[in-house]
XYZ file of C-alpha atoms in Angstrom:
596
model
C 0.000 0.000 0.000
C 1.709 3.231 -1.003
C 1.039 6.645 1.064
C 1.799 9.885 0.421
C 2.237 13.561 1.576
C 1.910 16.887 0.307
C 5.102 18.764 -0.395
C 3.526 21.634 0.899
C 6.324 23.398 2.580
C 8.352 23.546 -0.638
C 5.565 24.632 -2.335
C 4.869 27.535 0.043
C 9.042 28.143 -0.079
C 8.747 28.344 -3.874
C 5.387 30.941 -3.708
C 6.831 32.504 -0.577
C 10.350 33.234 -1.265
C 11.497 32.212 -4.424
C 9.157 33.870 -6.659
C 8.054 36.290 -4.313
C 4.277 36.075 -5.427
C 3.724 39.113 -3.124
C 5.024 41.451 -5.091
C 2.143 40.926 -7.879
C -0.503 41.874 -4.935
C -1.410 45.091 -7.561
C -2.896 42.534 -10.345
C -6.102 41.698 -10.650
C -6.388 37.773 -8.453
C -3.128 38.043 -6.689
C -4.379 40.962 -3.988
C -7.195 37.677 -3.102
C -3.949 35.462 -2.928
C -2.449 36.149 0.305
C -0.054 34.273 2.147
C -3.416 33.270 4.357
C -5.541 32.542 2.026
C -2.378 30.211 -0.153
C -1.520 28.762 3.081
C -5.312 27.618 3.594
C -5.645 26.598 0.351
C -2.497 24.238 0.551
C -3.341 22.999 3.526
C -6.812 22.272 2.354
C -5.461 20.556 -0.721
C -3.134 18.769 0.974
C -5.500 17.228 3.423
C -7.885 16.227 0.326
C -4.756 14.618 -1.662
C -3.739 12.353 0.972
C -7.196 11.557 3.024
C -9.346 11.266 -0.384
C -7.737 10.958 -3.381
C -4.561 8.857 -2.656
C -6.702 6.004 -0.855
C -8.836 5.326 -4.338
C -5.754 5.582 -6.645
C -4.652 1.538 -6.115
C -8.426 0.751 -6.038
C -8.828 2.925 -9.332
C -5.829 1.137 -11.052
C -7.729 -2.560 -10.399
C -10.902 -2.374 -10.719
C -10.704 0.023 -13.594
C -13.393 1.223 -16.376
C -16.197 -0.720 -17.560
C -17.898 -0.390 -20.720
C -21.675 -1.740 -21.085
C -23.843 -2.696 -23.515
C -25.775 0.289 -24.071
C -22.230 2.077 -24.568
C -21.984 3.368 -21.374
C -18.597 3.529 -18.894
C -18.915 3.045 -14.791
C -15.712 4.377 -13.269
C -14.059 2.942 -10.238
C -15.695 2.909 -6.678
C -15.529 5.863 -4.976
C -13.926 7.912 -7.542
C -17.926 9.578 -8.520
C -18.022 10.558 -4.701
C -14.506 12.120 -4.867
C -14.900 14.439 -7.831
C -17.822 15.223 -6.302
C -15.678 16.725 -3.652
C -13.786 19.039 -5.612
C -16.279 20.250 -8.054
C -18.317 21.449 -4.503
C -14.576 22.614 -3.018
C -14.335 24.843 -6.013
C -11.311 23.509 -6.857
C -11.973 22.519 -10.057
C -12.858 26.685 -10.718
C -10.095 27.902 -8.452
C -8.626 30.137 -11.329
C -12.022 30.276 -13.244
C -12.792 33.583 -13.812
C -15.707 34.672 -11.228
C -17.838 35.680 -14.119
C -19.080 32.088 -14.492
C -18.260 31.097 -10.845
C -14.526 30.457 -10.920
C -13.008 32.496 -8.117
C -10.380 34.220 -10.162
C -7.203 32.881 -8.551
C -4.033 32.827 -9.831
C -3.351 29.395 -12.149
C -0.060 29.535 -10.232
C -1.948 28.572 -7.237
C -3.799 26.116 -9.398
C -0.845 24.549 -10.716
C 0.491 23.895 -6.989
C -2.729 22.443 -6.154
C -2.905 20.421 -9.273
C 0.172 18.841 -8.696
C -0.780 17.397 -5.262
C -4.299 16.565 -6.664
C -2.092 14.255 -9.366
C 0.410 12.875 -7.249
C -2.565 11.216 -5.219
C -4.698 9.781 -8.307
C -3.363 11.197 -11.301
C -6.163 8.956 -13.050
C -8.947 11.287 -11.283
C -7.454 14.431 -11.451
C -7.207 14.012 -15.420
C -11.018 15.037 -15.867
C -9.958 18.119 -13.905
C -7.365 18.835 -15.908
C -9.516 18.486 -19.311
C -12.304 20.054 -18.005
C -10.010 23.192 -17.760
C -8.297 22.605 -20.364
C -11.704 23.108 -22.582
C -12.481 25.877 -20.632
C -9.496 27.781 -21.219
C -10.265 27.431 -25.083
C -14.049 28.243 -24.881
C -12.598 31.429 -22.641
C -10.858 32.461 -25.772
C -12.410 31.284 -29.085
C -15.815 30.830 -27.977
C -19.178 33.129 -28.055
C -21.060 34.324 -24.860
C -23.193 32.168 -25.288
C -21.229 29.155 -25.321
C -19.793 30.382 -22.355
C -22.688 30.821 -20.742
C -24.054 27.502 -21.098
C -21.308 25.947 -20.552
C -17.878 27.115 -18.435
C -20.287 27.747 -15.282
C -20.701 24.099 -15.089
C -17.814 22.847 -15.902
C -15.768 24.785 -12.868
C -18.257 24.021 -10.799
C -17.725 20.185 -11.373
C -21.460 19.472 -12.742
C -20.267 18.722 -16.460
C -16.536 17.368 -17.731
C -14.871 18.247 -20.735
C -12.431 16.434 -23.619
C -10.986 17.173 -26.245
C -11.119 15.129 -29.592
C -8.235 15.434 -31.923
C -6.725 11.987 -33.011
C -8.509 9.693 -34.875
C -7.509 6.561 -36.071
C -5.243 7.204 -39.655
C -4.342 10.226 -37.820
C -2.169 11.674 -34.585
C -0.033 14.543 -34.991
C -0.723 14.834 -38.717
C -3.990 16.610 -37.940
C -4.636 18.046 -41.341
C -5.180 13.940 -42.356
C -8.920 13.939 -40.136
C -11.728 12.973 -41.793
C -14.412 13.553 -39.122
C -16.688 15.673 -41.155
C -19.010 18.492 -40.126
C -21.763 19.355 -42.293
C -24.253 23.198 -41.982
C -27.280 22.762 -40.718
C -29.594 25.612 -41.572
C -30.195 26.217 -38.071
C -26.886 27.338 -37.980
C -25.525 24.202 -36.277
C -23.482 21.234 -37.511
C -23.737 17.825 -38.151
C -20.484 15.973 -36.651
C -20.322 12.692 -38.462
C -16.710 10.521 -37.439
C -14.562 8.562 -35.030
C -11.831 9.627 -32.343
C -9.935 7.725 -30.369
C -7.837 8.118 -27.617
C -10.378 10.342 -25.802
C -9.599 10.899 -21.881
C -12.773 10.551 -19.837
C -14.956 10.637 -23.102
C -17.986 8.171 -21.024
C -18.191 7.908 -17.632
C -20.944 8.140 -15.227
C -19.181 10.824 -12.744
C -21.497 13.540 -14.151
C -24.174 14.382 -15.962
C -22.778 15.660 -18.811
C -19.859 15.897 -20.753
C -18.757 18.678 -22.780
C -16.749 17.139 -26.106
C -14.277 19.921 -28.301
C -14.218 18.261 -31.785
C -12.088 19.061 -34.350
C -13.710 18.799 -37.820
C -13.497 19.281 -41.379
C -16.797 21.535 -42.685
C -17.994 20.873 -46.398
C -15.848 22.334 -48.973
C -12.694 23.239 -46.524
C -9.043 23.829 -47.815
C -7.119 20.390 -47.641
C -4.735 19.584 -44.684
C -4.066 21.594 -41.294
C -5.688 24.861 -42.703
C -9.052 23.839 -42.990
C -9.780 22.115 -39.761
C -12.788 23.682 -37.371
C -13.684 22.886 -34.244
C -16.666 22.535 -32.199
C -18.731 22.219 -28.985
C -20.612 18.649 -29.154
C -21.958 17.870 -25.613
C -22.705 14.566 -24.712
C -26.389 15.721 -23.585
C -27.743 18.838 -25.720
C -28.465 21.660 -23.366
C -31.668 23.277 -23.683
C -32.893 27.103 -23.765
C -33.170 27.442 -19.822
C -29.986 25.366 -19.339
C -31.449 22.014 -18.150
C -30.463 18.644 -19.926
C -32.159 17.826 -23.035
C -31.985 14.314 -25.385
C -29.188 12.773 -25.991
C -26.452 13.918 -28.541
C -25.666 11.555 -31.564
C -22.391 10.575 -29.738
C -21.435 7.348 -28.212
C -18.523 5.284 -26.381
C -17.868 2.566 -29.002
C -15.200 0.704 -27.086
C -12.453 1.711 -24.182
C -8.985 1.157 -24.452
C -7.203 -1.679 -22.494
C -4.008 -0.011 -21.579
C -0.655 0.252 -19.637
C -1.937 2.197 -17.324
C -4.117 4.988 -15.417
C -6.844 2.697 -15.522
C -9.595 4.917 -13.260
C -9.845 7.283 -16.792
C -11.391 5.559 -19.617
C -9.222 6.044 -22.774
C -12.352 5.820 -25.434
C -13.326 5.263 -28.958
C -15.938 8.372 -29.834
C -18.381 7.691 -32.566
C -19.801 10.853 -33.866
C -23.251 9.705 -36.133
C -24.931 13.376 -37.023
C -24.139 14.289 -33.923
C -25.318 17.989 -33.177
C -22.170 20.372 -32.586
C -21.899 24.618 -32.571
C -19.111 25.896 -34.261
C -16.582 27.528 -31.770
C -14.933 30.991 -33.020
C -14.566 31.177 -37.226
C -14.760 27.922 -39.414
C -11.483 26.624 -40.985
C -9.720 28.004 -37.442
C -9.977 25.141 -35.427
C -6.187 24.910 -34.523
C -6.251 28.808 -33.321
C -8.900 27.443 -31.217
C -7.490 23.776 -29.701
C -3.772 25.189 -29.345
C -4.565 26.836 -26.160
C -6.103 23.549 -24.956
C -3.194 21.393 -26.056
C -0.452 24.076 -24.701
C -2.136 24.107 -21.357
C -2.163 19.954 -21.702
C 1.293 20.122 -22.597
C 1.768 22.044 -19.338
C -0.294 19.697 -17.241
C 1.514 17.003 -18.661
C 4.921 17.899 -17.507
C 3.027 18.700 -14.364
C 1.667 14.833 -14.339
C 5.037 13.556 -14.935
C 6.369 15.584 -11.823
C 4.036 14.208 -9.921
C 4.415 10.823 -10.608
C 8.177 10.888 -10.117
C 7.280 12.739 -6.766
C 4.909 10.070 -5.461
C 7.862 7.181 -6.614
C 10.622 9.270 -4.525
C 8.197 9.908 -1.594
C 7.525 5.874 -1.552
C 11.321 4.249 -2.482
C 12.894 6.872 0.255
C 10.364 5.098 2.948
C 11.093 1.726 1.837
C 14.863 2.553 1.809
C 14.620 3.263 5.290
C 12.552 0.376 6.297
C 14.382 -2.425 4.273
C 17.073 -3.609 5.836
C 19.570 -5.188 4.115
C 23.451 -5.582 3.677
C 25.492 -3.544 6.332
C 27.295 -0.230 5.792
C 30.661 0.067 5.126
C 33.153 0.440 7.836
C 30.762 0.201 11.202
C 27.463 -1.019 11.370
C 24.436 1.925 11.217
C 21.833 -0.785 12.959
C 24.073 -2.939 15.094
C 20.916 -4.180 17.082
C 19.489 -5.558 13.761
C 20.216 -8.308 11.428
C 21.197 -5.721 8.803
C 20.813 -2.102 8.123
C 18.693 -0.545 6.297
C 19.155 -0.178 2.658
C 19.157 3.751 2.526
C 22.828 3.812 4.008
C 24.657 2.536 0.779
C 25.598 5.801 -1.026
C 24.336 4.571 -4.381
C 20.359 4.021 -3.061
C 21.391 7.822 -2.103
C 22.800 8.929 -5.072
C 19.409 7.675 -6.968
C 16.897 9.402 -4.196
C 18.737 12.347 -4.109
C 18.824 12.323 -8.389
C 15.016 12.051 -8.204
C 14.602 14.739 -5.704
C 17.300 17.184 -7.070
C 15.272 17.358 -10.616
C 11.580 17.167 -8.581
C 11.933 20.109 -6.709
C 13.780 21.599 -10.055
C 10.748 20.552 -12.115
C 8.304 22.155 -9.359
C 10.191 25.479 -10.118
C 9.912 25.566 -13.387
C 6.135 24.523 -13.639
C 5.396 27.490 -10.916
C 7.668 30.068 -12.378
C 6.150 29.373 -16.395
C 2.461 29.741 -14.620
C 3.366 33.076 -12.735
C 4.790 34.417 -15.874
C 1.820 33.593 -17.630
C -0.435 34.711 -14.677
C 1.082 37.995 -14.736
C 0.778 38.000 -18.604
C -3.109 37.878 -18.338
C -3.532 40.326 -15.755
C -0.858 43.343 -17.169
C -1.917 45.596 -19.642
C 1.781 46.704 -20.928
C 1.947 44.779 -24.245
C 5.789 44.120 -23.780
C 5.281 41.717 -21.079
C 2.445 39.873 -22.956
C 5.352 39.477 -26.228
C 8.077 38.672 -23.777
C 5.652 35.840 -22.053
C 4.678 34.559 -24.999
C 7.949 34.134 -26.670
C 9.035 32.257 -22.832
C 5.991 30.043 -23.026
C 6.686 29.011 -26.214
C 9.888 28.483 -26.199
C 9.566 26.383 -22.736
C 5.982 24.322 -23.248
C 7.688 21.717 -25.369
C 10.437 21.712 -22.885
C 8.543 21.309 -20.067
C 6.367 18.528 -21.781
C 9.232 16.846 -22.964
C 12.001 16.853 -20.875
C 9.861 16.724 -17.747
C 8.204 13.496 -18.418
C 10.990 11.960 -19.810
C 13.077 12.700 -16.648
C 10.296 11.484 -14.705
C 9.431 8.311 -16.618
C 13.372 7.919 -15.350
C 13.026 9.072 -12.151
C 9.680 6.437 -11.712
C 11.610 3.543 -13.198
C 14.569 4.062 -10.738
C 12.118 4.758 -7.786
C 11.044 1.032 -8.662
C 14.826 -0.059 -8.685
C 14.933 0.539 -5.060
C 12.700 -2.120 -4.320
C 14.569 -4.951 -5.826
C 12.550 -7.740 -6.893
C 9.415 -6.140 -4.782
C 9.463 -3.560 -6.901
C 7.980 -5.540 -9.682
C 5.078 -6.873 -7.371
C 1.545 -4.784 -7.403
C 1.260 -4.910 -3.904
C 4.290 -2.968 -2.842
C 2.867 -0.147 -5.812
C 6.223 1.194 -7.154
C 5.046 -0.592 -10.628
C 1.675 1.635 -10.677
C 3.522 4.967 -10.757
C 5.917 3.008 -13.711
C 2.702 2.194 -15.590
C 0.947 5.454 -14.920
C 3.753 7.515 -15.693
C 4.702 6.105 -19.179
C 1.560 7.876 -21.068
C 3.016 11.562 -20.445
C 5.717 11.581 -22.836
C 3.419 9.669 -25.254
C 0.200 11.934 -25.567
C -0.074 15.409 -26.226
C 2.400 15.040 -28.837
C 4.726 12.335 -28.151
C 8.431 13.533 -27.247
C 10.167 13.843 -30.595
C 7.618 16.172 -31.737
C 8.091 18.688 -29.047
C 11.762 18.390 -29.774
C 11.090 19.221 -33.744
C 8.563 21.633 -33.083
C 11.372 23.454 -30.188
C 14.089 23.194 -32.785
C 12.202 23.886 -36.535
C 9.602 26.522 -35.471
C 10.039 27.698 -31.787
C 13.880 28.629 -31.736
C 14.022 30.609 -35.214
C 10.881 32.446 -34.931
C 11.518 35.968 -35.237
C 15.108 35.373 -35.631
C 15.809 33.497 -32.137
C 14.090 36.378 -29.737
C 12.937 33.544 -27.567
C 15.880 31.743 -26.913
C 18.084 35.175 -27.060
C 15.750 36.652 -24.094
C 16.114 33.565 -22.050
C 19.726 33.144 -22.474
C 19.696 36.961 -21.665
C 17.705 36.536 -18.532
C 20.253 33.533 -17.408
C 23.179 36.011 -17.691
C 21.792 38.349 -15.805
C 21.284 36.502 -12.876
C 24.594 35.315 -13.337
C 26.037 38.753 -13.684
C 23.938 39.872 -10.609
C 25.070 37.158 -8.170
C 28.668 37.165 -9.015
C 29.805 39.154 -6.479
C 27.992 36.600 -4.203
C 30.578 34.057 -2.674
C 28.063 31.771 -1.083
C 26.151 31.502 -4.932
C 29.387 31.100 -6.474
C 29.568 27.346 -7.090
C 25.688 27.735 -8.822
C 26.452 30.726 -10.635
C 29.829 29.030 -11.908
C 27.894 26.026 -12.956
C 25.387 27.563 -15.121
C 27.361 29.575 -16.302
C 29.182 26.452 -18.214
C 25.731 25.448 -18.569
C 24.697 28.296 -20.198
C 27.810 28.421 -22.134
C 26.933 24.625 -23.716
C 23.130 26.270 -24.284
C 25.093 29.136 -26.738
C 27.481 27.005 -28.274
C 24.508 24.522 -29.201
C 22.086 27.168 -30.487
C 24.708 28.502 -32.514
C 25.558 25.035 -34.197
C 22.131 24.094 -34.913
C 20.934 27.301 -36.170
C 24.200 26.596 -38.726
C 22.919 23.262 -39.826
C 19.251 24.417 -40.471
C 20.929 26.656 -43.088
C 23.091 24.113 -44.806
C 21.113 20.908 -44.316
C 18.458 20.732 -42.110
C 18.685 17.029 -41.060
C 21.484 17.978 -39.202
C 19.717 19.929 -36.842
C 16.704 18.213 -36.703
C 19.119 14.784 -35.281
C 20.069 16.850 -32.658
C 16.884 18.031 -31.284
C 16.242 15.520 -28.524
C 19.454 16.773 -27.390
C 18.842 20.212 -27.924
C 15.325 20.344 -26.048
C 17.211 18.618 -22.929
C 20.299 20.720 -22.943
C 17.457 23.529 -22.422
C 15.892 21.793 -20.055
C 18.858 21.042 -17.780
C 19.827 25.138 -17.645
C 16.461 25.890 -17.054
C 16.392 23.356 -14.455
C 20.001 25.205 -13.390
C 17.987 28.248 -13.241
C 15.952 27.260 -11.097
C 18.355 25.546 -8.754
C 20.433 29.037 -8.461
C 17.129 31.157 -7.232
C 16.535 28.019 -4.911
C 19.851 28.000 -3.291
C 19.872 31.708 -3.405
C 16.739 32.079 -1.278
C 17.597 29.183 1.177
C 20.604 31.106 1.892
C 18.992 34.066 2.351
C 16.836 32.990 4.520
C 19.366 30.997 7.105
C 21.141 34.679 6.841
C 18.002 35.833 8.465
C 18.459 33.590 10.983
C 16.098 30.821 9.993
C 17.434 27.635 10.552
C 15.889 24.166 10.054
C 16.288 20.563 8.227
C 14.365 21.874 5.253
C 16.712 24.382 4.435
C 19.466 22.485 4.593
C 18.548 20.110 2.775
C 17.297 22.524 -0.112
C 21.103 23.381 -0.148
C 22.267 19.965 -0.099
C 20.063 18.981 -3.026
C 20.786 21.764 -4.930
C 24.375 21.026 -4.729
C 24.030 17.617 -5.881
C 21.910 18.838 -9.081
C 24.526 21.507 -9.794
C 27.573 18.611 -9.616
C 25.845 15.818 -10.842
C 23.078 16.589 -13.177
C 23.825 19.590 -14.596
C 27.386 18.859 -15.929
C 24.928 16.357 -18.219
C 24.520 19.663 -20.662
C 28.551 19.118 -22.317
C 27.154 15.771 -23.404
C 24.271 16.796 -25.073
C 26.593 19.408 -26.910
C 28.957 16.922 -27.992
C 25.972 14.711 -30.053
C 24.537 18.260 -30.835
C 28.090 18.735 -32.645
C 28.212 15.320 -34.572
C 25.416 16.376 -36.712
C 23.075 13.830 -38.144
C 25.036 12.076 -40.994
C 25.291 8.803 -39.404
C 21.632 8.907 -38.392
C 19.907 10.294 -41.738
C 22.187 8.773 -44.097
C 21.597 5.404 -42.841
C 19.173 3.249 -45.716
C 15.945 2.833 -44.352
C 15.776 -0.944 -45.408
C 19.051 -2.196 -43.071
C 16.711 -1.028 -39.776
């Protein structure tokens, strides 16, 4: 039986003192944000993740999703009871604007919450995450009246969302879908297709769900261009806003898969089904990119907290299973052996795993305050600078952050030996759970090709030329710092790998773009790492600013402790990456296909 427990004093450290939320108390959301009201909503969250949600997430994983006859899905036990919990909490509307009864928070303070919420059942907190995901994009692209009907009940937890994108010819190469949507004169649509892969597209946890299609109208342009999307809810919604007939959609089968079993993975059969067009026709993508950049987001976020919920788990077992003895003197003389957590390489792996989670944390929080403050400033700068950060970092936070922690799970699992391997002990749930999020939402290799072909030379290199920028700044700032000195030294190498590699591959998109493109993997993790640097040197920097107050305590110094071991271990990881940046792509593109 696994357990586990908030990190809610790092989170508060991160809010508190490392981005300094306070200081935004003059936009719009944060003044409601106090320290207080964060600390109550932690606390809050906290209790829910590990008294509520944790206890159903083994109990989700085996008994699963049904499918019945008449095409409908029964979730796990207890999981209808649960949601029920946090639509009624109003946490699924925490940073819902209080229009349509969100209460206008900060996603930043979402985002911390959501982690928790994902550590404990990542398989329930999913429809959360969707449901806000489709909310975001109705918030943007869709009319008042959409929004009307539906974003008030989605925050408040009544109706679900999804979104429908993949079908089954087509993934990533959206401009291949053939689901079709025909005029009605009405001025409605007739969604006729099939999607698959659909996260919580049946269930019986509410009463409705809320589907965002993406269609092809009559008479469209061919490929990516002339893709639409649209609002097809499970029930139609009438006039006064009650539930009317049912909508020509159904659940034709549910995926048996890997994992996160408790959220049914389903086959969507659209027969005439009745759908409203949301913002202009043939501008679907405009419309579903916010919802897949926010996934993306939540994604890296799900990987975190999987690889959280591992550590949490192998650190207990390490120092409950004894075996072996320590070198030189025994630690546990008074016991057959000692507990496994005293051989320095079950440390070096915990202390890897927690080194990039409280890294990864950082940079989830920090991206989501940018973006927070974004939204709420009027000076256009700041909106160009944030959006040239967020889209330079989403496909680095999808994909470096669940590949890391896809690692991080699998080694969590090494420390149990052969136990790890056996259900009962869990460590093989987080494995299984974990291993969707660098799959979906545009598996890994994408995000590195979209970083690399369209992110880093848009408007020639801005992005990456601010955020290096940024980096030397702090740098410059804290060198006259002694106690910072071996972080800023370190990413300053870092850093100096980042340059050296955005100059080379910006050379081989001119001359032959294979070569950059076989170095992208590469490139999208030696950005990762000095982001993750970044955020290790404004860590260590507040720690020690704090024990110069006069604060002293465990937490502290282990923040310092970790951070050191990220900044001599981990980060040095960057020259590597530069070095198969370097090599080009010769011996990977030149290669015939047939001798694979």
């Amino acid at each position: 039986m696994t357990t586990y427990r908030a990190p809610v004093q790092d989170l508060q450290f991160l809010l508190d003192d490392v981005l300094k939320i306070d200081r935004f108390n003059n936009l719009p959301g944060f003044s409601e944000a106090t320290r207080d009201v964060r600390t109550a909503i932690l606390s809050e969250a906290a209790r829910l993740s590990e008294e509520v949600l944790h206890p159903l997430n083994s109990r989700g994983d085996i008994e699963g999703c049904t499918r019945h006859e008449d095409a409908s899905v029964t979730l796990p036990q207890g999981f209808r009871e649960a949601f029920k919990q946090l639509g009624e909490g109003g946490w699924i509307g925490l940073s819902g604007p209080s229009e349509y009864g969100g209460q206008d928070l900060p996603m930043t303070i979402s985002c911390a919450v959501g982690e928790m919420f994902s550590s404990a059942n990542m398989a329930l907190e999913m429809f959360s995450g969707l449901t806000k995901g489709a909310v975001a994009a109705l918030l943007v692209h869709g009319s008042e009246e959409q929004k009307q009907r539906y974003v008030p009940k989605m925050l408040s937890g009544q109706w679900t969302g999804t979104m429908n994108l993949t079908e089954p010819h087509c993934g990533t190469d959206l401009g291949m879908m053939r689901t079709k949507a025909v005029k009605q004169a009405d001025g409605t649509y007739r969604i006729t297709g099939t999607k698959i892969f659909i996260s919580g597209g049946e269930h019986d946890m509410t009463e409705n769900i809320v589907h965002l299609v993406l269609a092809r109208v009559d008479g469209a342009p061919t490929g990516i261009k002339g893709v639409s999307l649209f609002v097809v809810p499970k029930r139609l919604v009438n006039e006064d806003g009650t539930l009317g007939d049912r909508n020509a959609v159904s659940c034709g089968s549910i995926e048996h898969k890997m994992g996160i079993h408790g959220n049914p993975t389903c086959v969507l059969n659209y027969e005439g089904a009745t759908g409203w067009l949301v913002g202009r026709e043939n501008k679907g993508m405009e419309a579903m990119f916010v919802m897949m950049n926010e996934a993306r987001i939540g994604v890296g976020l799900q990987a975190t907290s999987q690889s959280e919920v591992a550590y949490q788990n192998a650190a207990n077992y390490a120092k409950e299973r004894l075996q072996g003895r320590a070198l030189g003197s025994p630690a546990s003389p008074d016991k057959p052996a000692d507990p496994i957590i005293v051989h320095p390489d079950v440390r070096r792996t915990l202390q890897g795993i927690r080194a990039h989670n409280q890294a990864a944390r950082a940079l989830v929080l920090f991206s989501a305050l940018r973006n927070d403050v974004a939204h709420r400033s009027d000076d256009p700068a700041i909106r160009e600078a944030t959006n040239d950060f967020m889209g330079l970092l989403t496909p680095v936070i999808k994909g470096v952050l669940t590949d890391r922690g896809m690692a991080n799970a699998l080694a969590a699992q090494q420390m149990y030996g052969g136990h790890g391997y056996i259900v009962e002990t869990g460590a093989e749930q987080f494995v299984r759970d974990v291993r969707i999020t660098p799959l979906y939402e545009g598996a890994n290799g994408i995000q590195a090709l979209d970083l690399v072909a369209r992110k880093l030379p848009r408007e020639n290199g801005r992005a990456i030329r601010a955020f290096i920028g940024e980096v030397d700044r702090f740098i410059e700032e804290n060198g006259g710092n002694d106690g910072l000195a071996p972080a800023t030294v370190a990413l300053r190498s870092a850093t100096s790998d980042l340059k050296t590699a955005t100059g080379a591959v910006t050379k081989f998109a001119m001359s032959d773009p294979n070569d950059a493109i076989a170095g992208s993997t590469d490139y999208m993790h030696l950005l990762g790492l000095v982001a993750l640097g970044y955020m290790w040197a404004m860590m260590i920097k507040a720690a020690q600013e704090k024990i110069a107050a006069g604060e002293r305590s465990d937490f502290l110094a282990a923040k310092l402790s970790t951070g050191a071991f990220f900044l001599e271990r981990t980060l040095p990881e960057t020259a590597l990456n530069l070095r198969r940046i370097l090599a080009g792509g010769k011996n990977i593109t030149d290669v015939p296909a047939e001798t694979f």
